[in-house]
Short mmCIF file of C-alpha atoms in Angstrom, two decimals:
data_model
loop_
_atom_site.label_atom_id
_atom_site.label_comp_id
_atom_site.label_asym_id
_atom_site.label_seq_id
_atom_site.Cartn_x
_atom_site.Cartn_y
_atom_site.Cartn_z
CA MET A 1 -0.16 0.01 0.24
CA ILE A 2 1.36 3.75 -0.71
CA ARG A 3 0.71 6.39 1.76
CA PRO A 4 -0.75 9.60 0.52
CA GLY A 5 2.17 12.29 0.13
CA SER A 6 5.03 9.16 0.05
CA LEU A 7 5.89 9.44 -3.88
CA VAL A 8 6.34 13.56 -3.13
CA LEU A 9 10.02 13.35 -1.75
CA PRO A 10 11.14 11.02 -4.69
CA ALA A 11 9.60 13.05 -7.19
CA LEU A 12 11.02 16.29 -5.89
CA LEU A 13 14.57 14.38 -6.00
CA LEU A 14 14.12 12.93 -9.50
CA ALA A 15 13.44 16.78 -10.82
CA LEU A 16 15.80 18.51 -9.12
CA PRO A 17 18.98 17.63 -11.30
CA ALA A 18 16.68 18.61 -14.26
CA CYS A 19 16.21 22.14 -13.07
CA SER A 20 19.94 22.85 -11.68
CA ARG A 21 21.15 21.77 -15.48
CA GLY A 22 21.25 24.44 -18.13
CA SER A 23 19.57 24.28 -21.54
CA ASP A 24 21.56 22.51 -24.00
CA ALA A 25 20.30 24.91 -26.65
CA PRO A 26 22.15 27.94 -27.20
CA THR A 27 20.48 31.18 -26.18
CA ASP A 28 21.05 34.75 -27.40
CA ALA A 29 20.66 35.95 -23.60
CA SER A 30 23.79 38.29 -22.48
CA PRO A 31 25.60 36.96 -19.35
CA PRO A 32 23.86 38.39 -16.20
CA SER A 33 26.15 41.55 -15.13
CA VAL A 34 28.37 41.25 -12.12
CA ILE A 35 27.79 43.72 -9.31
CA SER A 36 31.07 44.76 -7.48
CA SER A 37 30.80 44.16 -3.69
CA GLN A 38 33.74 46.88 -3.32
CA PRO A 39 32.15 50.07 -2.06
CA ALA A 40 32.72 53.24 -4.05
CA PRO A 41 35.80 55.11 -2.58
CA PRO A 42 35.27 58.08 -0.23
CA PRO A 43 35.19 61.40 -1.56
CA ARG A 44 38.96 62.81 -0.89
CA PRO A 45 39.06 65.42 1.10
CA ALA A 46 40.09 69.17 0.02
CA GLY A 47 44.12 69.75 -0.82
CA PRO A 48 46.09 72.76 -0.38
CA ALA A 49 45.03 74.24 -3.76
CA GLU A 50 41.23 73.72 -2.91
CA LEU A 51 41.79 75.09 0.68
CA ALA A 52 43.52 78.17 -0.45
CA LEU A 53 40.58 79.03 -2.38
CA VAL A 54 38.34 78.58 0.49
CA ALA A 55 40.57 80.38 3.21
CA PRO A 56 40.09 80.65 6.10
CA LEU A 57 36.91 77.70 5.68
CA ALA A 58 38.18 74.73 6.91
CA PRO A 59 36.01 71.79 8.43
CA GLY A 60 34.81 72.74 11.89
CA SER A 61 34.47 76.80 10.75
CA THR A 62 31.35 78.60 10.68
CA LEU A 63 29.47 79.88 7.28
CA ASP A 64 26.66 81.88 8.08
CA GLY A 65 25.03 80.10 11.13
CA PHE A 66 26.09 76.82 9.41
CA THR A 67 29.00 74.52 10.21
CA VAL A 68 31.30 73.50 7.70
CA ARG A 69 31.04 69.67 7.69
CA GLU A 70 33.51 68.78 4.88
CA ILE A 71 35.43 70.23 2.25
CA LEU A 72 35.62 67.90 -0.54
CA ALA A 73 38.74 67.70 -3.19
CA VAL A 74 37.59 68.81 -6.97
CA GLN A 75 35.81 65.74 -8.61
CA ASP A 76 33.47 65.69 -11.50
CA GLY A 77 35.13 69.39 -12.07
CA VAL A 78 33.34 70.93 -9.05
CA LEU A 79 34.92 71.80 -5.51
CA THR A 80 32.32 70.93 -2.78
CA LEU A 81 31.19 71.98 0.66
CA VAL A 82 29.61 70.09 3.05
CA CYS A 83 27.69 72.48 5.24
CA ALA A 84 24.71 71.65 8.20
CA LYS A 85 22.92 72.95 11.19
CA ASP A 86 20.85 70.47 13.00
CA ARG A 87 19.29 68.26 10.32
CA ALA A 88 19.75 70.87 7.87
CA VAL A 89 22.47 69.94 5.31
CA VAL A 90 23.26 72.01 2.36
CA ARG A 91 26.11 71.35 -0.24
CA LEU A 92 27.60 74.30 -1.79
CA SER A 93 29.65 73.58 -5.36
CA VAL A 94 31.63 75.83 -6.52
CA ALA A 95 32.72 75.47 -10.16
CA LEU A 96 34.00 77.77 -13.05
CA ALA A 97 31.27 80.27 -14.14
CA ALA A 98 30.25 79.52 -18.07
CA ASP A 99 28.49 81.42 -20.71
CA GLY A 100 25.26 79.64 -21.52
CA GLY A 101 25.51 77.31 -18.41
CA PRO A 102 23.11 77.03 -15.30
CA ALA A 103 22.56 80.81 -13.46
CA PRO A 104 24.23 80.22 -10.16
CA PRO A 105 22.65 81.65 -7.36
CA ALA A 106 26.20 83.46 -6.62
CA LEU A 107 29.23 84.54 -8.35
CA ALA A 108 32.47 85.57 -7.33
CA GLY A 109 34.84 86.55 -10.62
CA LYS A 110 35.29 83.27 -12.64
CA TYR A 111 33.31 81.13 -10.10
CA ALA A 112 30.25 79.93 -9.87
CA VAL A 113 28.49 78.90 -6.29
CA PHE A 114 25.53 76.64 -6.60
CA TYR A 115 23.64 74.67 -4.04
CA SER A 116 21.27 71.67 -2.97
CA ALA A 117 19.49 71.70 -0.16
CA ARG A 118 18.43 68.74 2.43
CA GLY A 119 16.20 69.31 5.65
CA SER A 120 16.90 73.03 4.89
CA ASP A 121 14.74 76.43 3.45
CA PRO A 122 15.92 76.95 -0.21
CA ALA A 123 16.76 80.19 1.08
CA ASP A 124 19.27 78.64 3.69
CA GLY A 125 20.98 77.40 0.52
CA GLU A 126 21.12 80.74 -1.51
CA ARG A 127 22.18 82.70 1.23
CA LEU A 128 25.10 80.36 2.02
CA ALA A 129 25.82 80.50 -1.54
CA LYS A 130 26.36 83.84 -1.49
CA ALA A 131 28.32 83.83 1.78
CA LEU A 132 30.59 81.72 0.30
CA ALA A 133 31.08 83.81 -3.02
CA ALA A 134 31.96 86.52 -0.28
CA VAL A 135 35.04 84.32 0.98
CA LEU A 136 35.67 83.42 -2.56
CA GLU A 137 36.46 87.08 -4.18
CA LYS A 138 38.85 87.71 -1.19
CA HIS A 139 41.21 85.33 -3.56
CA PRO A 140 41.01 86.43 -6.82
CA ASP A 141 44.92 85.54 -7.45
CA VAL A 142 44.68 82.08 -5.94
CA PRO A 143 45.18 79.89 -9.13
CA VAL A 144 42.34 77.59 -10.15
CA PRO A 145 42.20 74.29 -8.14
CA PRO A 146 43.39 71.76 -10.71
CA GLY A 147 40.23 69.84 -12.60
CA MET A 148 37.78 72.49 -11.78
CA THR A 149 35.50 72.50 -14.98
CA SER A 150 32.14 74.23 -15.24
CA PHE A 151 29.32 73.29 -13.65
CA VAL A 152 27.48 70.24 -15.17
CA PRO A 153 24.09 69.51 -12.89
CA THR A 154 24.19 66.09 -11.58
CA PRO A 155 21.91 64.03 -8.95
CA ILE A 156 23.35 64.81 -5.62
CA PRO A 157 24.20 61.70 -3.60
CA ILE A 158 22.33 61.11 -0.55
#
């Protein structure tokens, strides 16, 4: 006599090898993409060329009521300052001003200052951009940091 359910396990065991084997027929499907388990390297802190442009600002300084949390080296043509106050974060991007490019909220000679704000009023971003532009105007003779170009908007990492 065969008990109910007694054939289920043998049937599964027989089907398992067939499921694990790939088809012998060629396919046009591309191989799966490989996802790197390595995280992206962290942004580099600003070096002497970038710090000279924004002096006397440094990590820990205050800019119009916000703390300068980070000053990052030029990456993708842009120098970035990250400013924070409570839960508000404002990222200031300094690039070369360009004719026909996006209109910056603040200009300082050959430099354009853009911002993105999270958890903050956009007015804070504009105010900080203008405060940073005032700092940049004090350094007209400082050479442009290597790699700095005009601003091209890109999504900001959160």
